[in-house]
mmCIF file of C-alpha atoms and ligand atoms in Angstrom:
data_model
loop_
_atom_site.group_PDB
_atom_site.id
_atom_site.type_symbol
_atom_site.label_atom_id
_atom_site.label_comp_id
_atom_site.label_asym_id
_atom_site.label_seq_id
_atom_site.Cartn_x
_atom_site.Cartn_y
_atom_site.Cartn_z
ATOM 1 C CA MET A 1 0.031 -0.029 -0.013
ATOM 2 C CA LYS A 2 1.178 3.544 -0.815
ATOM 3 C CA ALA A 3 1.680 5.458 2.486
ATOM 4 C CA PHE A 4 2.179 9.098 3.111
ATOM 5 C CA SER A 5 3.569 10.199 6.516
ATOM 6 C CA PHE A 6 2.693 13.591 7.948
ATOM 7 C CA ALA A 7 4.685 13.174 11.136
ATOM 8 C CA SER A 8 5.941 16.099 13.134
ATOM 9 C CA GLY A 9 9.114 14.384 13.517
ATOM 10 C CA GLN A 10 10.991 12.154 12.241
ATOM 11 C CA SER A 11 9.960 13.430 8.898
ATOM 12 C CA VAL A 12 9.972 11.693 5.655
ATOM 13 C CA LEU A 13 13.164 11.910 3.647
ATOM 14 C CA PRO A 14 13.366 12.223 -0.139
ATOM 15 C CA PRO A 15 13.468 8.825 -1.799
ATOM 16 C CA THR A 16 16.658 9.757 -3.639
ATOM 17 C CA VAL A 17 18.428 10.462 -0.424
ATOM 18 C CA VAL A 18 17.090 7.111 1.087
ATOM 19 C CA ALA A 19 18.362 5.114 -2.037
ATOM 20 C CA GLU A 20 21.886 6.893 -1.688
ATOM 21 C CA LEU A 21 21.819 5.969 1.866
ATOM 22 C CA CYS A 22 21.181 2.209 1.211
ATOM 23 C CA ARG A 23 24.072 2.190 -1.139
ATOM 24 C CA ASP A 24 26.422 3.906 1.114
ATOM 25 C CA LEU A 25 25.328 1.720 4.102
ATOM 26 C CA ALA A 26 26.362 -1.286 2.040
ATOM 27 C CA GLU A 27 29.637 0.223 1.040
ATOM 28 C CA TRP A 28 30.828 3.748 1.354
ATOM 29 C CA ARG A 29 32.784 4.921 -1.996
ATOM 30 C CA ASP A 30 34.665 1.761 -2.658
ATOM 31 C CA SER A 31 36.246 1.656 0.776
ATOM 32 C CA GLY A 32 35.126 -1.828 1.703
ATOM 33 C CA LEU A 33 33.556 -0.370 4.782
ATOM 34 C CA SER A 34 29.917 0.805 5.392
ATOM 35 C CA LEU A 35 29.112 4.497 5.899
ATOM 36 C CA LEU A 36 28.364 3.299 9.473
ATOM 37 C CA GLU A 37 31.813 2.317 9.904
ATOM 38 C CA LEU A 38 33.542 5.642 8.795
ATOM 39 C CA PRO A 39 35.692 6.715 11.710
ATOM 40 C CA PHE A 40 35.210 10.340 12.503
ATOM 41 C CA THR A 41 39.092 11.050 12.416
ATOM 42 C CA HIS A 42 39.269 9.821 8.824
ATOM 43 C CA ALA A 43 39.874 12.233 6.071
ATOM 44 C CA ASP A 44 36.735 10.969 4.225
ATOM 45 C CA PHE A 45 34.577 12.158 7.269
ATOM 46 C CA GLY A 46 36.314 15.419 7.420
ATOM 47 C CA ASP A 47 35.579 16.046 3.773
ATOM 48 C CA LEU A 48 31.957 15.076 4.291
ATOM 49 C CA LEU A 49 31.644 17.469 7.349
ATOM 50 C CA ALA A 50 33.348 20.238 5.261
ATOM 51 C CA GLN A 51 30.887 19.622 2.430
ATOM 52 C CA ALA A 52 27.964 19.841 4.816
ATOM 53 C CA GLN A 53 29.354 23.013 6.413
ATOM 54 C CA GLY A 54 30.034 24.572 2.965
ATOM 55 C CA ASP A 55 26.634 23.804 1.577
ATOM 56 C CA LEU A 56 24.876 24.964 4.630
ATOM 57 C CA ARG A 57 26.827 28.237 4.509
ATOM 58 C CA ALA A 58 26.060 28.828 0.961
ATOM 59 C CA LEU A 59 22.209 28.045 1.311
ATOM 60 C CA LEU A 60 21.865 30.440 4.150
ATOM 61 C CA GLY A 61 24.277 33.047 2.754
ATOM 62 C CA LEU A 62 26.417 33.206 5.992
ATOM 63 C CA SER A 63 29.051 35.784 6.252
ATOM 64 C CA ASP A 64 32.519 35.035 7.970
ATOM 65 C CA SER A 65 30.902 36.397 11.235
ATOM 66 C CA TYR A 66 28.984 33.218 11.643
ATOM 67 C CA ARG A 67 30.089 29.838 13.109
ATOM 68 C CA VAL A 68 28.143 26.515 12.469
ATOM 69 C CA LEU A 69 28.339 23.738 15.033
ATOM 70 C CA PHE A 70 27.217 20.050 14.485
ATOM 71 C CA LEU A 71 26.150 19.007 17.971
ATOM 72 C CA GLN A 72 24.081 16.339 19.622
ATOM 73 C CA GLY A 73 21.255 16.495 22.326
ATOM 74 C CA GLY A 74 18.486 17.763 20.223
ATOM 75 C CA ALA A 75 16.909 21.313 20.598
ATOM 76 C CA SER A 76 15.834 20.149 24.104
ATOM 77 C CA ALA A 77 19.607 20.183 25.183
ATOM 78 C CA GLN A 78 19.895 23.549 23.677
ATOM 79 C CA PHE A 79 16.934 24.998 25.761
ATOM 80 C CA GLY A 80 19.458 24.659 28.982
ATOM 81 C CA LEU A 81 22.719 25.170 27.034
ATOM 82 C CA LEU A 82 21.638 28.650 25.805
ATOM 83 C CA PRO A 83 22.097 30.362 29.171
ATOM 84 C CA MET A 84 24.896 28.171 30.168
ATOM 85 C CA ASN A 85 26.875 29.477 26.967
ATOM 86 C CA LEU A 86 25.559 33.086 26.532
ATOM 87 C CA LEU A 87 24.729 34.641 29.835
ATOM 88 C CA GLY A 88 28.315 35.863 30.329
ATOM 89 C CA SER A 89 28.123 38.373 33.192
ATOM 90 C CA LYS A 90 24.508 39.016 32.746
ATOM 91 C CA THR A 91 21.667 37.468 35.037
ATOM 92 C CA GLY A 92 18.402 37.685 32.863
ATOM 93 C CA VAL A 93 17.113 36.688 29.537
ATOM 94 C CA ASP A 94 14.060 37.517 27.629
ATOM 95 C CA TYR A 95 11.610 35.058 26.112
ATOM 96 C CA VAL A 96 8.565 35.381 23.777
ATOM 97 C CA GLU A 97 6.066 32.692 25.051
ATOM 98 C CA THR A 98 4.109 31.527 22.144
ATOM 99 C CA GLY A 99 3.283 27.865 22.946
ATOM 100 C CA HIS A 100 4.389 24.476 24.028
ATOM 101 C CA TRP A 101 7.953 24.659 22.727
ATOM 102 C CA SER A 102 8.821 28.130 23.863
ATOM 103 C CA ARG A 103 7.408 27.276 27.252
ATOM 104 C CA ARG A 104 9.806 24.262 27.446
ATOM 105 C CA ALA A 105 12.758 26.325 26.426
ATOM 106 C CA MET A 106 11.768 28.863 29.119
ATOM 107 C CA ALA A 107 11.394 26.187 31.770
ATOM 108 C CA ALA A 108 15.053 24.924 31.266
ATOM 109 C CA ALA A 109 16.572 28.385 31.016
ATOM 110 C CA ALA A 110 14.984 29.311 34.429
ATOM 111 C CA ALA A 111 17.341 26.831 36.055
ATOM 112 C CA TRP A 112 20.192 29.243 35.237
ATOM 113 C CA CYS A 113 18.882 32.659 35.318
ATOM 114 C CA ASP A 114 15.958 35.135 35.495
ATOM 115 C CA VAL A 115 13.549 34.555 32.577
ATOM 116 C CA HIS A 116 11.477 37.552 31.730
ATOM 117 C CA VAL A 117 8.454 36.866 29.567
ATOM 118 C CA VAL A 118 8.501 39.993 27.156
ATOM 119 C CA ALA A 119 5.184 38.798 25.370
ATOM 120 C CA GLN A 120 2.631 35.997 25.344
ATOM 121 C CA GLY A 121 0.643 34.487 22.438
ATOM 122 C CA ASP A 122 -2.929 33.098 23.013
ATOM 123 C CA GLY A 123 -2.270 29.813 21.251
ATOM 124 C CA VAL A 124 -3.917 30.839 18.188
ATOM 125 C CA SER A 125 -2.023 34.067 17.213
ATOM 126 C CA LEU A 126 1.287 35.476 17.761
ATOM 127 C CA PRO A 127 1.968 38.656 19.811
ATOM 128 C CA ALA A 128 2.826 41.483 17.440
ATOM 129 C CA THR A 129 4.940 43.706 19.702
ATOM 130 C CA TRP A 130 7.035 43.269 22.963
ATOM 131 C CA HIS A 131 9.265 45.444 25.342
ATOM 132 C CA LEU A 132 12.700 43.927 26.113
ATOM 133 C CA SER A 133 13.768 44.051 29.593
ATOM 134 C CA ALA A 134 16.594 46.340 30.838
ATOM 135 C CA ASP A 135 19.938 44.171 30.069
ATOM 136 C CA PRO A 136 19.075 40.590 28.809
ATOM 137 C CA ALA A 137 21.725 38.510 27.643
ATOM 138 C CA TYR A 138 19.592 37.614 24.769
ATOM 139 C CA CYS A 139 15.906 37.443 23.560
ATOM 140 C CA HIS A 140 14.523 34.091 22.608
ATOM 141 C CA LEU A 141 11.809 33.166 19.904
ATOM 142 C CA THR A 142 10.563 29.975 18.637
ATOM 143 C CA THR A 143 9.965 30.757 15.095
ATOM 144 C CA ASN A 144 7.594 28.011 14.403
ATOM 145 C CA GLU A 145 5.442 26.536 17.346
ATOM 146 C CA THR A 146 5.057 22.972 16.087
ATOM 147 C CA ALA A 147 2.240 21.782 18.497
ATOM 148 C CA GLU A 148 -0.084 24.970 17.672
ATOM 149 C CA GLY A 149 0.744 25.338 14.263
ATOM 150 C CA LEU A 150 1.887 28.925 14.660
ATOM 151 C CA GLN A 151 4.706 30.432 12.593
ATOM 152 C CA PHE A 152 6.433 33.751 12.704
ATOM 153 C CA HIS A 153 6.308 35.373 9.178
ATOM 154 C CA HIS A 154 8.016 38.647 10.087
ATOM 155 C CA ILE A 155 11.036 38.411 12.327
ATOM 156 C CA PRO A 156 10.799 41.170 14.919
ATOM 157 C CA GLU A 157 13.658 43.803 15.664
ATOM 158 C CA THR A 158 15.526 43.404 18.808
ATOM 159 C CA GLY A 159 18.296 46.137 18.365
ATOM 160 C CA ASP A 160 21.436 45.346 20.006
ATOM 161 C CA VAL A 161 19.983 42.360 21.994
ATOM 162 C CA PRO A 162 21.153 39.178 20.224
ATOM 163 C CA LEU A 163 17.924 37.300 18.800
ATOM 164 C CA VAL A 164 18.166 33.556 19.556
ATOM 165 C CA ALA A 165 15.756 31.436 17.627
ATOM 166 C CA ASP A 166 14.510 27.735 18.057
ATOM 167 C CA MET A 167 14.093 26.945 14.184
ATOM 168 C CA THR A 168 13.626 23.250 14.695
ATOM 169 C CA ALA A 169 10.507 23.139 12.817
ATOM 170 C CA ASP A 170 11.305 25.720 10.002
ATOM 171 C CA PHE A 171 15.080 25.620 9.615
ATOM 172 C CA LEU A 172 15.857 25.715 5.972
ATOM 173 C CA THR A 173 12.150 25.877 4.859
ATOM 174 C CA ARG A 174 12.506 29.383 3.435
ATOM 175 C CA PRO A 175 14.957 32.198 2.826
ATOM 176 C CA ILE A 176 15.917 34.124 6.138
ATOM 177 C CA SER A 177 18.186 37.014 6.776
ATOM 178 C CA VAL A 178 20.622 35.336 9.280
ATOM 179 C CA GLU A 179 22.153 38.758 10.180
ATOM 180 C CA ARG A 180 18.905 39.400 12.196
ATOM 181 C CA PHE A 181 19.779 36.539 14.473
ATOM 182 C CA GLY A 182 22.684 36.045 17.092
ATOM 183 C CA LEU A 183 22.106 32.309 17.192
ATOM 184 C CA ILE A 184 19.728 29.801 15.403
ATOM 185 C CA TYR A 185 19.375 26.277 16.609
ATOM 186 C CA ALA A 186 17.462 23.190 15.218
ATOM 187 C CA SER A 187 17.224 19.583 15.458
ATOM 188 C CA ALA A 188 17.692 17.829 12.185
ATOM 189 C CA GLN A 189 15.010 15.288 12.064
ATOM 190 C CA LYS A 190 12.316 17.572 10.609
ATOM 191 C CA ASN A 191 13.938 19.268 7.554
ATOM 192 C CA LEU A 192 17.544 18.143 7.666
ATOM 193 C CA GLY A 193 17.703 14.505 7.969
ATOM 194 C CA VAL A 194 17.477 12.286 10.953
ATOM 195 C CA ALA A 195 17.483 12.712 14.768
ATOM 196 C CA GLY A 196 20.760 12.717 16.426
ATOM 197 C CA LEU A 197 22.331 16.113 15.131
ATOM 198 C CA THR A 198 21.539 19.519 16.212
ATOM 199 C CA ILE A 199 22.708 22.435 14.151
ATOM 200 C CA VAL A 200 23.724 25.660 15.933
ATOM 201 C CA VAL A 201 24.525 28.882 13.856
ATOM 202 C CA LEU A 202 25.940 31.698 15.714
ATOM 203 C CA ASN A 203 27.483 35.128 15.449
ATOM 204 C CA ALA A 204 31.192 34.679 16.574
ATOM 205 C CA LYS A 205 30.590 37.858 18.895
ATOM 206 C CA LEU A 206 28.589 35.383 21.106
ATOM 207 C CA LEU A 207 31.595 33.033 21.738
ATOM 208 C CA GLY A 208 33.670 33.226 24.959
ATOM 209 C CA ARG A 209 30.653 33.608 27.311
ATOM 210 C CA ALA A 210 30.412 30.047 28.646
ATOM 211 C CA ARG A 211 30.069 29.620 32.260
ATOM 212 C CA HIS A 212 32.674 27.494 33.978
ATOM 213 C CA GLY A 213 31.886 23.794 33.835
ATOM 214 C CA VAL A 214 29.787 23.529 30.812
ATOM 215 C CA PRO A 215 30.657 19.882 29.473
ATOM 216 C CA ALA A 216 33.139 20.391 26.386
ATOM 217 C CA PRO A 217 30.851 18.798 23.740
ATOM 218 C CA PHE A 218 28.276 21.308 24.826
ATOM 219 C CA ASN A 219 30.451 24.386 25.005
ATOM 220 C CA TYR A 220 30.062 26.491 21.759
ATOM 221 C CA THR A 221 33.422 28.059 21.983
ATOM 222 C CA LEU A 222 35.230 24.983 22.441
ATOM 223 C CA GLN A 223 33.236 23.228 19.759
ATOM 224 C CA ALA A 224 33.860 26.206 17.300
ATOM 225 C CA ASP A 225 37.558 26.027 17.825
ATOM 226 C CA ALA A 226 37.438 22.013 17.405
ATOM 227 C CA GLY A 227 35.497 22.110 14.288
ATOM 228 C CA SER A 228 32.590 20.225 15.944
ATOM 229 C CA ARG A 229 34.848 17.377 16.573
ATOM 230 C CA ILE A 230 35.722 17.736 20.208
ATOM 231 C CA ASN A 231 34.426 14.114 20.871
ATOM 232 C CA THR A 232 32.810 11.763 18.205
ATOM 233 C CA PRO A 233 30.146 13.693 16.382
ATOM 234 C CA PRO A 234 26.903 11.991 15.143
ATOM 235 C CA THR A 235 28.602 10.534 11.819
ATOM 236 C CA PHE A 236 25.500 9.104 10.516
ATOM 237 C CA ALA A 237 23.135 11.947 10.856
ATOM 238 C CA ILE A 238 25.694 14.331 9.547
ATOM 239 C CA ALA A 239 26.192 12.124 6.601
ATOM 240 C CA VAL A 240 22.345 12.177 6.047
ATOM 241 C CA ALA A 241 22.328 16.072 6.659
ATOM 242 C CA ALA A 242 25.051 16.362 3.951
ATOM 243 C CA LYS A 243 22.753 14.617 1.503
ATOM 244 C CA MET A 244 19.845 16.602 2.420
ATOM 245 C CA LEU A 245 21.694 19.732 1.874
ATOM 246 C CA THR A 246 22.786 18.466 -1.669
ATOM 247 C CA TRP A 247 19.006 17.772 -2.244
ATOM 248 C CA LEU A 248 18.045 21.345 -1.247
ATOM 249 C CA LYS A 249 20.563 22.760 -3.514
ATOM 250 C CA ALA A 250 19.512 20.692 -6.306
ATOM 251 C CA ASN A 251 15.975 21.765 -5.723
ATOM 252 C CA GLY A 252 16.837 25.339 -6.343
ATOM 253 C CA GLY A 253 17.877 26.424 -2.723
ATOM 254 C CA LEU A 254 15.751 28.134 -0.150
ATOM 255 C CA GLU A 255 13.956 30.397 -2.482
ATOM 256 C CA SER A 256 12.573 27.601 -4.520
ATOM 257 C CA VAL A 257 12.167 25.127 -1.552
ATOM 258 C CA GLY A 258 10.339 27.833 0.412
ATOM 259 C CA ALA A 259 7.845 28.608 -2.606
ATOM 260 C CA GLY A 260 7.029 25.006 -2.740
ATOM 261 C CA ASN A 261 6.413 24.655 0.922
ATOM 262 C CA ALA A 262 4.150 27.769 0.837
ATOM 263 C CA HIS A 263 2.348 26.288 -2.203
ATOM 264 C CA LYS A 264 1.627 22.852 -0.310
ATOM 265 C CA SER A 265 0.329 24.512 2.742
ATOM 266 C CA ALA A 266 -1.816 27.065 0.810
ATOM 267 C CA LYS A 267 -3.564 24.167 -0.809
ATOM 268 C CA LEU A 268 -4.268 22.411 2.246
ATOM 269 C CA TYR A 269 -5.488 25.633 4.111
ATOM 270 C CA ALA A 270 -7.867 26.338 1.189
ATOM 271 C CA ALA A 271 -9.248 22.731 1.452
ATOM 272 C CA ILE A 272 -9.791 23.293 5.249
ATOM 273 C CA ASP A 273 -11.437 26.682 4.865
ATOM 274 C CA ALA A 274 -13.698 25.488 2.041
ATOM 275 C CA ASP A 275 -16.527 25.291 4.198
ATOM 276 C CA GLY A 276 -17.203 25.011 7.924
ATOM 277 C CA PHE A 277 -16.646 21.373 8.298
ATOM 278 C CA TYR A 278 -12.907 21.386 9.009
ATOM 279 C CA GLN A 279 -11.822 24.344 11.262
ATOM 280 C CA CYS A 280 -8.402 25.880 11.641
ATOM 281 C CA PRO A 281 -8.491 28.060 14.795
ATOM 282 C CA VAL A 282 -5.075 29.676 14.013
ATOM 283 C CA GLN A 283 -5.219 33.232 12.636
ATOM 284 C CA PRO A 284 -4.602 33.303 9.070
ATOM 285 C CA GLN A 285 -1.486 35.725 9.348
ATOM 286 C CA ASP A 286 0.202 33.417 11.821
ATOM 287 C CA ARG A 287 -0.536 30.015 10.326
ATOM 288 C CA SER A 288 2.463 27.654 10.115
ATOM 289 C CA LEU A 289 3.407 26.451 6.587
ATOM 290 C CA LEU A 290 5.120 23.342 8.146
ATOM 291 C CA ASN A 291 2.483 22.200 10.807
ATOM 292 C CA VAL A 292 -1.189 22.701 9.606
ATOM 293 C CA ARG A 293 -3.570 22.128 12.425
ATOM 294 C CA PHE A 294 -7.437 21.633 12.149
ATOM 295 C CA HIS A 295 -10.319 20.048 14.210
ATOM 296 C CA LEU A 296 -13.406 18.203 13.028
ATOM 297 C CA PRO A 297 -16.854 19.191 14.338
ATOM 298 C CA THR A 298 -16.872 16.551 17.144
ATOM 299 C CA LEU A 299 -14.300 14.451 19.069
ATOM 300 C CA HIS A 300 -16.111 11.332 17.593
ATOM 301 C CA LEU A 301 -15.538 12.521 14.016
ATOM 302 C CA ASN A 302 -12.107 13.296 14.819
ATOM 303 C CA THR A 303 -11.323 9.715 16.065
ATOM 304 C CA ILE A 304 -13.163 8.261 12.932
ATOM 305 C CA PHE A 305 -10.957 10.564 10.652
ATOM 306 C CA LEU A 306 -7.813 9.328 12.315
ATOM 307 C CA GLU A 307 -9.008 5.787 11.840
ATOM 308 C CA GLU A 308 -10.100 6.028 8.361
ATOM 309 C CA SER A 309 -7.057 8.160 7.089
ATOM 310 C CA GLU A 310 -4.680 5.713 8.655
ATOM 311 C CA ALA A 311 -6.555 2.792 6.825
ATOM 312 C CA HIS A 312 -6.076 4.661 3.591
ATOM 313 C CA GLY A 313 -2.250 5.235 4.246
ATOM 314 C CA PHE A 314 -2.189 8.583 5.545
ATOM 315 C CA LEU A 315 -0.038 8.294 8.679
ATOM 316 C CA HIS A 316 0.679 10.225 11.883
ATOM 317 C CA LEU A 317 -2.037 12.942 11.670
ATOM 318 C CA GLN A 318 -2.825 12.937 15.249
ATOM 319 C CA GLY A 319 -2.445 16.446 16.785
ATOM 320 C CA HIS A 320 0.019 17.169 19.638
ATOM 321 C CA PRO A 321 -1.095 15.647 22.862
ATOM 322 C CA SER A 322 -1.555 18.937 24.469
ATOM 323 C CA ILE A 323 -3.815 20.361 21.544
ATOM 324 C CA GLY A 324 -5.688 17.376 20.164
ATOM 325 C CA GLY A 325 -7.472 17.666 16.733
ATOM 326 C CA ILE A 326 -5.426 16.842 13.499
ATOM 327 C CA ARG A 327 -1.920 18.048 12.603
ATOM 328 C CA VAL A 328 -0.459 17.766 9.157
ATOM 329 C CA SER A 329 3.285 18.240 9.179
ATOM 330 C CA LEU A 330 4.661 19.410 5.721
ATOM 331 C CA TYR A 331 8.241 19.605 6.008
ATOM 332 C CA ASN A 332 10.715 20.085 3.018
ATOM 333 C CA ALA A 333 10.640 16.415 2.046
ATOM 334 C CA VAL A 334 6.792 15.842 1.996
ATOM 335 C CA PRO A 335 5.870 15.750 -1.527
ATOM 336 C CA GLU A 336 3.045 17.784 -3.086
ATOM 337 C CA GLU A 337 1.653 14.338 -4.269
ATOM 338 C CA ALA A 338 0.971 13.554 -0.502
ATOM 339 C CA VAL A 339 -0.787 16.818 0.090
ATOM 340 C CA ASP A 340 -3.054 16.296 -3.075
ATOM 341 C CA ALA A 341 -3.978 12.820 -2.104
ATOM 342 C CA LEU A 342 -4.859 13.815 1.481
ATOM 343 C CA ILE A 343 -7.073 16.626 0.054
ATOM 344 C CA VAL A 344 -8.986 14.080 -1.996
ATOM 345 C CA PHE A 345 -9.518 11.902 1.008
ATOM 346 C CA MET A 346 -10.548 14.949 3.185
ATOM 347 C CA ASP A 347 -13.185 16.061 0.585
ATOM 348 C CA ASP A 348 -14.476 12.459 0.338
ATOM 349 C CA PHE A 349 -14.676 12.173 4.197
ATOM 350 C CA ARG A 350 -16.639 15.615 4.274
ATOM 351 C CA ARG A 351 -19.085 14.297 1.668
ATOM 352 C CA ARG A 352 -19.721 11.093 3.624
ATOM 353 C CA ARG A 353 -19.609 12.349 7.011
ATOM 354 C CA GLY A 354 -20.372 16.146 7.045
HETATM 355 C C1 PLP B 1 10.081 23.807 17.842
HETATM 356 C C2 PLP B 1 10.597 22.640 18.491
HETATM 357 N N1 PLP B 1 11.663 22.978 19.360
HETATM 358 C C3 PLP B 1 12.169 21.944 19.933
HETATM 359 C C4 PLP B 1 11.790 20.634 19.836
HETATM 360 C C5 PLP B 1 12.523 19.362 20.518
HETATM 361 O O1 PLP B 1 13.386 18.650 19.630
HETATM 362 P P1 PLP B 1 14.210 17.374 20.124
HETATM 363 O O2 PLP B 1 13.105 16.381 20.488
HETATM 364 O O3 PLP B 1 15.077 17.184 18.942
HETATM 365 O O4 PLP B 1 14.948 17.884 21.435
HETATM 366 C C6 PLP B 1 10.750 20.256 18.876
HETATM 367 C C7 PLP B 1 10.275 18.897 18.661
HETATM 368 O O5 PLP B 1 9.461 18.592 17.936
HETATM 369 C C8 PLP B 1 10.135 21.429 18.142
HETATM 370 O O6 PLP B 1 9.175 21.187 17.313
#
């Protein structure tokens, strides 16, 4: 049976990337070894890391002021590592509270410093303005709230205060002006491959501020100096990311991939808004292009929708446990064909059950 996954993470991968991985798992470039057996100290792995770094820099248009770190621990580890690495002599940080993931980030940071909430969303829209506190070490933003289906489409100004962004759900899904950010972090398993790799892109100005005792693999300055190889990096996840970066380049870079993502989600939102049967509570201006959330008229219909859609090969549509309803995650590698097929199913379901 043909199946389409709309999981919020691990996302699907492009079939060409999976095929290449199968080949490399069997044997890496006539080496007699599997990709999984490639030592991180070997020149081949060094080349692979350099290629991934170069492609990422080119896609994002990074200037020499920015460093790229290939780390482990997921975005969740970064929640605590941000204050440990960035506070320096300051005592407070600013957070924009917009939903599930920004609250997680705030809770972890609160173990290390004063967390000021500078604006709050209401779960269906994003705050338009906020006032920074007197002297924060940084201001933190979750650019896409995966659970609520919210996304910032305009990045707010924070003046001299470094803007730190959790881009786990929308990293490399659209063009961005990196200069607007002091630091960007993202787990790889949504738009850049598989779990196990966390990318941190940061302005070199923010290095040298880590508190004493931050474990070396999580110390931004030490990892920047060591080229992300202070200890064994997640070699397989980096190899997958390298292939995803090649795929993104081959698909026209972030302008073109971003246009494709906008197109996929626009089709789906139009189908949801077609009449009152499916309801998306998120305000149109703040709707996520990556996590499309909607509800059916009753909980019973919601359950039937999930059962029937799964039987038809539409997988992982259950909403986030804290939100309920349906969530359709449309990361970079989800093909338009999957969205079209889901819309046909939704139309049919509405005709039969509406
Ligand atoms: C916006 C956002 N931040 C952080 C995380 C946590 O990522 P990880 O599980 O890799 O730590 C997620 C996971 O879904 C997310 O969507």
